[in-house]
Amino acid sequence: MTRHEDGTVQDALDAYWSARAVDYDAHQVRREGEARVREAWREVWERALPPGPCRVLDVGTGAGGVAHLLAELGHEVVGVDHAEGMLERARSRRPARGTPPTFLHADAVDPGLAAGSFDAVTARHVLWTLREPDRALAGWRRLLRPGGVVVAVDALWYPEGLRPVHEAASGPLDAPMLSTYSDRVLAELPLAQAAGVAEYAALLVRAGFVDVTTEPLTRLHDLDRELGVAPGHRLRQQHRIRGTVPAA
Ligand SMILES: C[S@@+](CC[C@H](N)C(=O)[O-])C[C@H]1O[C@@H](n2cnc3c(N)ncnc32)[C@H](O)[C@@H]1O
């Protein structure tokens, strides 16, 4: 049995995200209601995806915010997540235009989809919470065609652990998050306490991606500073981490 198939930690993460889905979705819908925020995110993806309508796999899609935005931009999108509650929210949304994404229950580490069948894999705020981001990235590479790209957005969320972040954040402590992402669980998540974005980039390189770049998303940072971050969070610089599958 691999570490990932031992479901104990993953079950706890799934239960947390399923229970959190309604609030999470509501916060995102509120935030995406701001035209400036939508525009900033549109730019994040458009600058990184290959030209033309793409077939995109959005991993750890959650309530489907990224998947729906990409569908509205004309891409054909499959979203996968391991928390049923999140998938329920994702399926209840409708993109303003374009073909609705398909949402599947699947593990980010091995979504069980056809090799070489996607032009891009997107993952926003997901790599940090994976138990095996190295295996996940190697799997995503297999799902991509030669020349396809992985585009992740993440931050250095918890370099000092979760409790100090929550105690310094505005609003009430997120008790379920603190008990789910205990020190023991954080220790199982290789990127949750990353101290530099280079740790993300190094995993992409190790998974065989080339032309790996990282870029701070300063426009989003300015918007987060102005509009405030989600309850229980601190202002963090988000980064886009991108890599390409070598041409065949
Ligand atoms: C912070 S949320 C991000 C959701 C979404 N990408 C977004 O930006 O709104 C992390 C998501 O990763 C999902 N997740 C965690 N571990 C996973 C796994 N092994 N396979 C698939 N999804 C997973 C959670 O269920 C949750 O929906």
PDB file of C-alpha atoms and ligand atoms in Angstrom:
ATOM      1  CA  MET A   1       0.000   0.000   0.000  1.00  0.00           C
ATOM      2  CA  THR A   2       1.389   3.448  -0.886  1.00  0.00           C
ATOM      3  CA  ARG A   3       1.154   6.272   1.614  1.00  0.00           C
ATOM      4  CA  HIS A   4      -1.667   7.766  -0.384  1.00  0.00           C
ATOM      5  CA  GLU A   5      -3.849   4.694  -0.359  1.00  0.00           C
ATOM      6  CA  ASP A   6      -3.776   4.712   3.430  1.00  0.00           C
ATOM      7  CA  GLY A   7      -6.846   6.927   3.576  1.00  0.00           C
ATOM      8  CA  THR A   8      -6.785   8.178   7.165  1.00  0.00           C
ATOM      9  CA  VAL A   9      -5.353  11.635   6.551  1.00  0.00           C
ATOM     10  CA  GLN A  10      -7.071  12.035   3.190  1.00  0.00           C
ATOM     11  CA  ASP A  11     -10.436  11.078   4.751  1.00  0.00           C
ATOM     12  CA  ALA A  12      -9.996  13.821   7.339  1.00  0.00           C
ATOM     13  CA  LEU A  13      -9.104  16.359   4.617  1.00  0.00           C
ATOM     14  CA  ASP A  14     -12.118  15.313   2.525  1.00  0.00           C
ATOM     15  CA  ALA A  15     -14.456  15.654   5.506  1.00  0.00           C
ATOM     16  CA  TYR A  16     -13.053  19.104   6.296  1.00  0.00           C
ATOM     17  CA  TRP A  17     -13.404  20.409   2.718  1.00  0.00           C
ATOM     18  CA  SER A  18     -16.870  18.893   2.279  1.00  0.00           C
ATOM     19  CA  ALA A  19     -18.078  20.570   5.473  1.00  0.00           C
ATOM     20  CA  ARG A  20     -16.469  23.844   4.416  1.00  0.00           C
ATOM     21  CA  ALA A  21     -17.873  23.806   0.859  1.00  0.00           C
ATOM     22  CA  VAL A  22     -20.886  26.089   1.275  1.00  0.00           C
ATOM     23  CA  ASP A  23     -18.949  28.876   3.039  1.00  0.00           C
ATOM     24  CA  TYR A  24     -15.983  28.483   0.738  1.00  0.00           C
ATOM     25  CA  ASP A  25     -18.201  28.789  -2.326  1.00  0.00           C
ATOM     26  CA  ALA A  26     -20.076  31.774  -0.899  1.00  0.00           C
ATOM     27  CA  HIS A  27     -16.815  33.621  -0.245  1.00  0.00           C
ATOM     28  CA  GLN A  28     -15.578  32.917  -3.762  1.00  0.00           C
ATOM     29  CA  VAL A  29     -18.838  33.911  -5.416  1.00  0.00           C
ATOM     30  CA  ARG A  30     -18.807  37.174  -3.429  1.00  0.00           C
ATOM     31  CA  ARG A  31     -15.210  37.872  -4.355  1.00  0.00           C
ATOM     32  CA  GLU A  32     -15.636  36.941  -8.014  1.00  0.00           C
ATOM     33  CA  GLY A  33     -18.606  39.310  -8.114  1.00  0.00           C
ATOM     34  CA  GLU A  34     -15.940  42.055  -8.202  1.00  0.00           C
ATOM     35  CA  ALA A  35     -15.140  42.643 -11.875  1.00  0.00           C
ATOM     36  CA  ARG A  36     -11.526  43.557 -11.000  1.00  0.00           C
ATOM     37  CA  VAL A  37     -10.995  40.228  -9.270  1.00  0.00           C
ATOM     38  CA  ARG A  38     -12.439  38.245 -12.141  1.00  0.00           C
ATOM     39  CA  GLU A  39     -10.308  40.183 -14.578  1.00  0.00           C
ATOM     40  CA  ALA A  40      -7.159  39.569 -12.520  1.00  0.00           C
ATOM     41  CA  TRP A  41      -7.810  35.830 -12.416  1.00  0.00           C
ATOM     42  CA  ARG A  42      -8.656  35.742 -16.118  1.00  0.00           C
ATOM     43  CA  GLU A  43      -5.260  37.264 -16.778  1.00  0.00           C
ATOM     44  CA  VAL A  44      -3.522  34.742 -14.484  1.00  0.00           C
ATOM     45  CA  TRP A  45      -4.777  31.829 -16.604  1.00  0.00           C
ATOM     46  CA  GLU A  46      -4.793  33.434 -20.038  1.00  0.00           C
ATOM     47  CA  ARG A  47      -1.137  34.408 -19.784  1.00  0.00           C
ATOM     48  CA  ALA A  48      -0.162  30.862 -18.914  1.00  0.00           C
ATOM     49  CA  LEU A  49      -2.379  28.586 -21.021  1.00  0.00           C
ATOM     50  CA  PRO A  50      -1.600  27.585 -24.598  1.00  0.00           C
ATOM     51  CA  PRO A  51      -3.419  29.680 -27.224  1.00  0.00           C
ATOM     52  CA  GLY A  52      -6.852  28.647 -28.463  1.00  0.00           C
ATOM     53  CA  PRO A  53      -9.533  26.646 -26.724  1.00  0.00           C
ATOM     54  CA  CYS A  54      -7.780  23.991 -24.657  1.00  0.00           C
ATOM     55  CA  ARG A  55      -8.816  20.817 -22.954  1.00  0.00           C
ATOM     56  CA  VAL A  56      -8.070  21.627 -19.309  1.00  0.00           C
ATOM     57  CA  LEU A  57      -8.031  19.442 -16.212  1.00  0.00           C
ATOM     58  CA  ASP A  58      -8.636  21.522 -13.068  1.00  0.00           C
ATOM     59  CA  VAL A  59      -7.323  19.427 -10.200  1.00  0.00           C
ATOM     60  CA  GLY A  60      -8.649  19.933  -6.669  1.00  0.00           C
ATOM     61  CA  THR A  61     -11.340  22.038  -8.301  1.00  0.00           C
ATOM     62  CA  GLY A  62     -13.209  22.618  -5.031  1.00  0.00           C
ATOM     63  CA  ALA A  63     -16.394  24.601  -5.645  1.00  0.00           C
ATOM     64  CA  GLY A  64     -15.320  24.974  -9.273  1.00  0.00           C
ATOM     65  CA  GLY A  65     -14.392  28.669  -9.364  1.00  0.00           C
ATOM     66  CA  VAL A  66     -11.423  28.155 -11.687  1.00  0.00           C
ATOM     67  CA  ALA A  67     -13.184  25.486 -13.773  1.00  0.00           C
ATOM     68  CA  HIS A  68     -16.148  27.763 -14.452  1.00  0.00           C
ATOM     69  CA  LEU A  69     -13.979  30.754 -15.280  1.00  0.00           C
ATOM     70  CA  LEU A  70     -11.992  28.665 -17.775  1.00  0.00           C
ATOM     71  CA  ALA A  71     -15.221  27.303 -19.302  1.00  0.00           C
ATOM     72  CA  GLU A  72     -16.443  30.866 -19.744  1.00  0.00           C
ATOM     73  CA  LEU A  73     -13.201  31.637 -21.574  1.00  0.00           C
ATOM     74  CA  GLY A  74     -14.082  28.913 -24.086  1.00  0.00           C
ATOM     75  CA  HIS A  75     -12.015  25.986 -22.763  1.00  0.00           C
ATOM     76  CA  GLU A  76     -13.284  22.444 -22.404  1.00  0.00           C
ATOM     77  CA  VAL A  77     -12.850  21.729 -18.705  1.00  0.00           C
ATOM     78  CA  VAL A  78     -12.866  18.667 -16.490  1.00  0.00           C
ATOM     79  CA  GLY A  79     -12.718  19.390 -12.756  1.00  0.00           C
ATOM     80  CA  VAL A  80     -11.768  16.722 -10.227  1.00  0.00           C
ATOM     81  CA  ASP A  81     -11.892  16.774  -6.447  1.00  0.00           C
ATOM     82  CA  HIS A  82     -11.907  14.222  -3.646  1.00  0.00           C
ATOM     83  CA  ALA A  83     -14.443  15.998  -1.412  1.00  0.00           C
ATOM     84  CA  GLU A  84     -18.034  15.231  -2.431  1.00  0.00           C
ATOM     85  CA  GLY A  85     -19.353  18.352  -0.711  1.00  0.00           C
ATOM     86  CA  MET A  86     -17.140  20.537  -2.890  1.00  0.00           C
ATOM     87  CA  LEU A  87     -18.199  18.703  -6.057  1.00  0.00           C
ATOM     88  CA  GLU A  88     -21.848  19.258  -5.159  1.00  0.00           C
ATOM     89  CA  ARG A  89     -21.237  23.021  -5.000  1.00  0.00           C
ATOM     90  CA  ALA A  90     -19.233  22.956  -8.227  1.00  0.00           C
ATOM     91  CA  ARG A  91     -22.036  21.136 -10.059  1.00  0.00           C
ATOM     92  CA  SER A  92     -24.659  23.545  -8.768  1.00  0.00           C
ATOM     93  CA  ARG A  93     -22.993  26.496 -10.510  1.00  0.00           C
ATOM     94  CA  ARG A  94     -23.541  27.357 -14.176  1.00  0.00           C
ATOM     95  CA  PRO A  95     -20.960  29.225 -16.250  1.00  0.00           C
ATOM     96  CA  ALA A  96     -22.282  32.520 -17.675  1.00  0.00           C
ATOM     97  CA  ARG A  97     -21.342  31.202 -21.142  1.00  0.00           C
ATOM     98  CA  GLY A  98     -19.481  28.295 -22.702  1.00  0.00           C
ATOM     99  CA  THR A  99     -19.884  24.582 -22.089  1.00  0.00           C
ATOM    100  CA  PRO A 100     -20.299  23.684 -18.394  1.00  0.00           C
ATOM    101  CA  PRO A 101     -17.310  21.811 -16.980  1.00  0.00           C
ATOM    102  CA  THR A 102     -17.594  18.113 -16.229  1.00  0.00           C
ATOM    103  CA  PHE A 103     -16.956  17.404 -12.543  1.00  0.00           C
ATOM    104  CA  LEU A 104     -15.623  14.025 -11.422  1.00  0.00           C
ATOM    105  CA  HIS A 105     -14.813  12.506  -8.080  1.00  0.00           C
ATOM    106  CA  ALA A 106     -11.139  11.603  -8.372  1.00  0.00           C
ATOM    107  CA  ASP A 107      -7.874  11.725  -6.517  1.00  0.00           C
ATOM    108  CA  ALA A 108      -5.456  14.444  -7.592  1.00  0.00           C
ATOM    109  CA  VAL A 109      -2.651  11.947  -7.279  1.00  0.00           C
ATOM    110  CA  ASP A 110      -4.147   9.572  -9.806  1.00  0.00           C
ATOM    111  CA  PRO A 111      -7.303  10.896 -11.456  1.00  0.00           C
ATOM    112  CA  GLY A 112      -7.559   7.777 -13.660  1.00  0.00           C
ATOM    113  CA  LEU A 113      -7.935   9.706 -16.930  1.00  0.00           C
ATOM    114  CA  ALA A 114      -6.443   8.966 -20.347  1.00  0.00           C
ATOM    115  CA  ALA A 115      -2.742   9.686 -20.868  1.00  0.00           C
ATOM    116  CA  GLY A 116      -1.936  12.608 -23.173  1.00  0.00           C
ATOM    117  CA  SER A 117      -5.552  13.782 -23.232  1.00  0.00           C
ATOM    118  CA  PHE A 118      -5.163  17.343 -21.867  1.00  0.00           C
ATOM    119  CA  ASP A 119      -3.482  20.546 -23.074  1.00  0.00           C
ATOM    120  CA  ALA A 120      -3.259  21.991 -19.572  1.00  0.00           C
ATOM    121  CA  VAL A 121      -3.621  21.068 -15.919  1.00  0.00           C
ATOM    122  CA  THR A 122      -4.548  23.833 -13.507  1.00  0.00           C
ATOM    123  CA  ALA A 123      -4.348  23.615  -9.714  1.00  0.00           C
ATOM    124  CA  ARG A 124      -5.170  26.627  -7.562  1.00  0.00           C
ATOM    125  CA  HIS A 125      -4.353  26.337  -3.857  1.00  0.00           C
ATOM    126  CA  VAL A 126      -4.063  22.557  -4.125  1.00  0.00           C
ATOM    127  CA  LEU A 127      -0.416  21.468  -4.189  1.00  0.00           C
ATOM    128  CA  TRP A 128       0.081  22.678  -0.609  1.00  0.00           C
ATOM    129  CA  THR A 129      -2.567  20.291   0.716  1.00  0.00           C
ATOM    130  CA  LEU A 130      -1.493  17.165  -1.181  1.00  0.00           C
ATOM    131  CA  ARG A 131       0.173  14.320   0.667  1.00  0.00           C
ATOM    132  CA  GLU A 132       2.159  13.344  -2.407  1.00  0.00           C
ATOM    133  CA  PRO A 133       2.589  16.385  -4.648  1.00  0.00           C
ATOM    134  CA  ASP A 134       5.549  14.679  -6.338  1.00  0.00           C
ATOM    135  CA  ARG A 135       3.439  11.702  -7.442  1.00  0.00           C
ATOM    136  CA  ALA A 136       0.584  14.012  -8.390  1.00  0.00           C
ATOM    137  CA  LEU A 137       2.809  16.124 -10.650  1.00  0.00           C
ATOM    138  CA  ALA A 138       4.284  13.046 -12.311  1.00  0.00           C
ATOM    139  CA  GLY A 139       0.727  11.840 -12.968  1.00  0.00           C
ATOM    140  CA  TRP A 140      -0.380  15.208 -14.361  1.00  0.00           C
ATOM    141  CA  ARG A 141       2.603  15.148 -16.681  1.00  0.00           C
ATOM    142  CA  ARG A 142       1.364  11.810 -18.079  1.00  0.00           C
ATOM    143  CA  LEU A 143      -2.121  13.246 -18.627  1.00  0.00           C
ATOM    144  CA  LEU A 144      -0.712  16.118 -20.694  1.00  0.00           C
ATOM    145  CA  ARG A 145       0.186  16.006 -24.381  1.00  0.00           C
ATOM    146  CA  PRO A 146       3.761  16.920 -25.349  1.00  0.00           C
ATOM    147  CA  GLY A 147       4.000  20.714 -25.084  1.00  0.00           C
ATOM    148  CA  GLY A 148       1.124  20.779 -22.583  1.00  0.00           C
ATOM    149  CA  VAL A 149       1.435  22.900 -19.440  1.00  0.00           C
ATOM    150  CA  VAL A 150       0.820  22.643 -15.733  1.00  0.00           C
ATOM    151  CA  VAL A 151      -0.206  25.930 -14.135  1.00  0.00           C
ATOM    152  CA  ALA A 152      -0.437  26.018 -10.360  1.00  0.00           C
ATOM    153  CA  VAL A 153      -1.208  28.968  -8.131  1.00  0.00           C
ATOM    154  CA  ASP A 154      -0.158  28.710  -4.519  1.00  0.00           C
ATOM    155  CA  ALA A 155       1.491  30.622  -1.682  1.00  0.00           C
ATOM    156  CA  LEU A 156       3.740  29.992   1.260  1.00  0.00           C
ATOM    157  CA  TRP A 157       0.709  29.436   3.431  1.00  0.00           C
ATOM    158  CA  TYR A 158       1.980  28.027   6.722  1.00  0.00           C
ATOM    159  CA  PRO A 159       5.790  28.206   7.048  1.00  0.00           C
ATOM    160  CA  GLU A 160       5.390  28.718  10.800  1.00  0.00           C
ATOM    161  CA  GLY A 161       2.515  26.219  11.223  1.00  0.00           C
ATOM    162  CA  LEU A 162      -1.214  26.833  11.187  1.00  0.00           C
ATOM    163  CA  ARG A 163      -1.998  28.100  14.659  1.00  0.00           C
ATOM    164  CA  PRO A 164       0.163  31.253  14.527  1.00  0.00           C
ATOM    165  CA  VAL A 165      -1.396  32.163  11.177  1.00  0.00           C
ATOM    166  CA  HIS A 166      -4.899  31.722  12.517  1.00  0.00           C
ATOM    167  CA  GLU A 167      -4.190  33.590  15.705  1.00  0.00           C
ATOM    168  CA  ALA A 168      -2.827  36.526  13.727  1.00  0.00           C
ATOM    169  CA  ALA A 169      -5.696  36.479  11.227  1.00  0.00           C
ATOM    170  CA  SER A 170      -8.820  38.550  11.594  1.00  0.00           C
ATOM    171  CA  GLY A 171     -12.082  36.885  12.618  1.00  0.00           C
ATOM    172  CA  PRO A 172     -12.765  33.824  14.755  1.00  0.00           C
ATOM    173  CA  LEU A 173     -10.393  30.861  14.798  1.00  0.00           C
ATOM    174  CA  ASP A 174     -11.361  28.181  12.281  1.00  0.00           C
ATOM    175  CA  ALA A 175     -11.491  25.369  14.850  1.00  0.00           C
ATOM    176  CA  PRO A 176     -12.247  22.580  12.318  1.00  0.00           C
ATOM    177  CA  MET A 177      -9.287  23.669  10.205  1.00  0.00           C
ATOM    178  CA  LEU A 178      -6.989  23.752  13.222  1.00  0.00           C
ATOM    179  CA  SER A 179      -7.996  20.254  14.267  1.00  0.00           C
ATOM    180  CA  THR A 180      -7.883  18.854  10.699  1.00  0.00           C
ATOM    181  CA  TYR A 181      -4.563  20.432   9.774  1.00  0.00           C
ATOM    182  CA  SER A 182      -2.903  19.473  13.053  1.00  0.00           C
ATOM    183  CA  ASP A 183       0.891  19.527  13.334  1.00  0.00           C
ATOM    184  CA  ARG A 184       0.857  15.781  12.634  1.00  0.00           C
ATOM    185  CA  VAL A 185      -1.136  16.237   9.416  1.00  0.00           C
ATOM    186  CA  LEU A 186       0.902  19.263   8.306  1.00  0.00           C
ATOM    187  CA  ALA A 187       3.988  17.099   8.618  1.00  0.00           C
ATOM    188  CA  GLU A 188       2.403  14.745   6.032  1.00  0.00           C
ATOM    189  CA  LEU A 189       1.939  17.562   3.498  1.00  0.00           C
ATOM    190  CA  PRO A 190       5.341  18.349   1.979  1.00  0.00           C
ATOM    191  CA  LEU A 191       4.428  21.844   0.702  1.00  0.00           C
ATOM    192  CA  ALA A 192       2.129  23.115   3.468  1.00  0.00           C
ATOM    193  CA  GLN A 193       5.051  24.631   5.335  1.00  0.00           C
ATOM    194  CA  ALA A 194       7.164  25.515   2.293  1.00  0.00           C
ATOM    195  CA  ALA A 195       9.520  28.381   3.076  1.00  0.00           C
ATOM    196  CA  GLY A 196      10.163  29.400  -0.531  1.00  0.00           C
ATOM    197  CA  VAL A 197       8.360  29.115  -3.866  1.00  0.00           C
ATOM    198  CA  ALA A 198      11.481  27.382  -5.165  1.00  0.00           C
ATOM    199  CA  GLU A 199      10.242  24.272  -3.321  1.00  0.00           C
ATOM    200  CA  TYR A 200       7.231  24.175  -5.652  1.00  0.00           C
ATOM    201  CA  ALA A 201       9.379  24.759  -8.725  1.00  0.00           C
ATOM    202  CA  ALA A 202      11.795  22.013  -7.688  1.00  0.00           C
ATOM    203  CA  LEU A 203       8.961  19.477  -7.599  1.00  0.00           C
ATOM    204  CA  LEU A 204       7.885  20.419 -11.129  1.00  0.00           C
ATOM    205  CA  VAL A 205      11.451  19.987 -12.354  1.00  0.00           C
ATOM    206  CA  ARG A 206      11.726  16.636 -10.577  1.00  0.00           C
ATOM    207  CA  ALA A 207       8.476  15.515 -12.242  1.00  0.00           C
ATOM    208  CA  GLY A 208      10.048  16.156 -15.657  1.00  0.00           C
ATOM    209  CA  PHE A 209       8.554  19.543 -16.548  1.00  0.00           C
ATOM    210  CA  VAL A 210      10.812  21.987 -18.410  1.00  0.00           C
ATOM    211  CA  ASP A 211      10.871  25.787 -18.698  1.00  0.00           C
ATOM    212  CA  VAL A 212       9.648  25.952 -15.112  1.00  0.00           C
ATOM    213  CA  THR A 213       8.880  29.501 -13.974  1.00  0.00           C
ATOM    214  CA  THR A 214       7.485  31.120 -10.860  1.00  0.00           C
ATOM    215  CA  GLU A 215       5.935  34.557 -10.810  1.00  0.00           C
ATOM    216  CA  PRO A 216       4.411  36.595  -7.978  1.00  0.00           C
ATOM    217  CA  LEU A 217       0.848  37.612  -8.782  1.00  0.00           C
ATOM    218  CA  THR A 218       1.164  41.207  -7.657  1.00  0.00           C
ATOM    219  CA  ARG A 219      -2.145  42.437  -9.011  1.00  0.00           C
ATOM    220  CA  LEU A 220      -3.985  39.810  -6.968  1.00  0.00           C
ATOM    221  CA  HIS A 221      -1.904  40.707  -3.942  1.00  0.00           C
ATOM    222  CA  ASP A 222      -2.943  44.347  -4.242  1.00  0.00           C
ATOM    223  CA  LEU A 223      -6.588  43.293  -4.531  1.00  0.00           C
ATOM    224  CA  ASP A 224      -6.282  40.980  -1.517  1.00  0.00           C
ATOM    225  CA  ARG A 225      -4.746  43.819   0.484  1.00  0.00           C
ATOM    226  CA  GLU A 226      -7.538  46.168  -0.512  1.00  0.00           C
ATOM    227  CA  LEU A 227     -10.504  43.793  -0.247  1.00  0.00           C
ATOM    228  CA  GLY A 228      -9.305  41.540   2.567  1.00  0.00           C
ATOM    229  CA  VAL A 229      -8.593  37.814   2.563  1.00  0.00           C
ATOM    230  CA  ALA A 230     -10.871  34.922   3.529  1.00  0.00           C
ATOM    231  CA  PRO A 231     -11.616  34.506   7.253  1.00  0.00           C
ATOM    232  CA  GLY A 232      -8.818  32.661   9.057  1.00  0.00           C
ATOM    233  CA  HIS A 233      -6.239  33.646   6.450  1.00  0.00           C
ATOM    234  CA  ARG A 234      -3.405  36.137   6.366  1.00  0.00           C
ATOM    235  CA  LEU A 235      -2.398  38.225   3.406  1.00  0.00           C
ATOM    236  CA  ARG A 236      -0.029  36.045   1.410  1.00  0.00           C
ATOM    237  CA  GLN A 237       1.736  36.667  -1.886  1.00  0.00           C
ATOM    238  CA  GLN A 238       0.365  34.141  -4.380  1.00  0.00           C
ATOM    239  CA  HIS A 239       2.629  32.776  -7.083  1.00  0.00           C
ATOM    240  CA  ARG A 240       1.970  31.219 -10.453  1.00  0.00           C
ATOM    241  CA  ILE A 241       4.156  28.160 -10.978  1.00  0.00           C
ATOM    242  CA  ARG A 242       4.242  26.913 -14.547  1.00  0.00           C
ATOM    243  CA  GLY A 243       5.982  24.085 -16.350  1.00  0.00           C
ATOM    244  CA  THR A 244       5.847  22.484 -19.795  1.00  0.00           C
ATOM    245  CA  VAL A 245       5.923  18.873 -20.902  1.00  0.00           C
ATOM    246  CA  PRO A 246       8.903  18.456 -23.251  1.00  0.00           C
ATOM    247  CA  ALA A 247       7.943  18.156 -26.922  1.00  0.00           C
ATOM    248  CA  ALA A 248       7.964  14.518 -28.091  1.00  0.00           C
TER     249      ALA A 248
HETATM  250  C1  LIG B   1      -8.012  25.212  -0.872  1.00  0.00           C
HETATM  251  S1  LIG B   1      -9.141  24.223  -1.776  1.00  0.00           S
HETATM  252  C2  LIG B   1      -8.937  24.908  -3.426  1.00  0.00           C
HETATM  253  C3  LIG B   1     -10.143  24.696  -4.304  1.00  0.00           C
HETATM  254  C4  LIG B   1     -10.068  25.305  -5.697  1.00  0.00           C
HETATM  255  N1  LIG B   1      -8.935  24.836  -6.461  1.00  0.00           N
HETATM  256  C5  LIG B   1     -10.077  26.809  -5.647  1.00  0.00           C
HETATM  257  O1  LIG B   1      -9.082  27.439  -5.976  1.00  0.00           O
HETATM  258  O2  LIG B   1     -11.107  27.356  -5.252  1.00  0.00           O
HETATM  259  C6  LIG B   1      -8.278  22.667  -1.902  1.00  0.00           C
HETATM  260  C7  LIG B   1      -9.095  21.613  -2.616  1.00  0.00           C
HETATM  261  O3  LIG B   1      -8.249  20.473  -2.851  1.00  0.00           O
HETATM  262  C8  LIG B   1      -9.052  19.309  -2.690  1.00  0.00           C
HETATM  263  N2  LIG B   1      -8.179  18.154  -2.451  1.00  0.00           N
HETATM  264  C9  LIG B   1      -7.372  17.917  -1.393  1.00  0.00           C
HETATM  265  N3  LIG B   1      -6.737  16.736  -1.525  1.00  0.00           N
HETATM  266  C10 LIG B   1      -7.155  16.210  -2.710  1.00  0.00           C
HETATM  267  C11 LIG B   1      -6.857  15.013  -3.410  1.00  0.00           C
HETATM  268  N4  LIG B   1      -5.986  14.108  -2.945  1.00  0.00           N
HETATM  269  N5  LIG B   1      -7.481  14.805  -4.589  1.00  0.00           N
HETATM  270  C12 LIG B   1      -8.362  15.699  -5.098  1.00  0.00           C
HETATM  271  N6  LIG B   1      -8.685  16.860  -4.468  1.00  0.00           N
HETATM  272  C13 LIG B   1      -8.086  17.107  -3.286  1.00  0.00           C
HETATM  273  C14 LIG B   1      -9.945  19.661  -1.517  1.00  0.00           C
HETATM  274  O4  LIG B   1     -11.060  18.807  -1.441  1.00  0.00           O
HETATM  275  C15 LIG B   1     -10.285  21.109  -1.831  1.00  0.00           C
HETATM  276  O5  LIG B   1     -11.452  21.190  -2.621  1.00  0.00           O
END
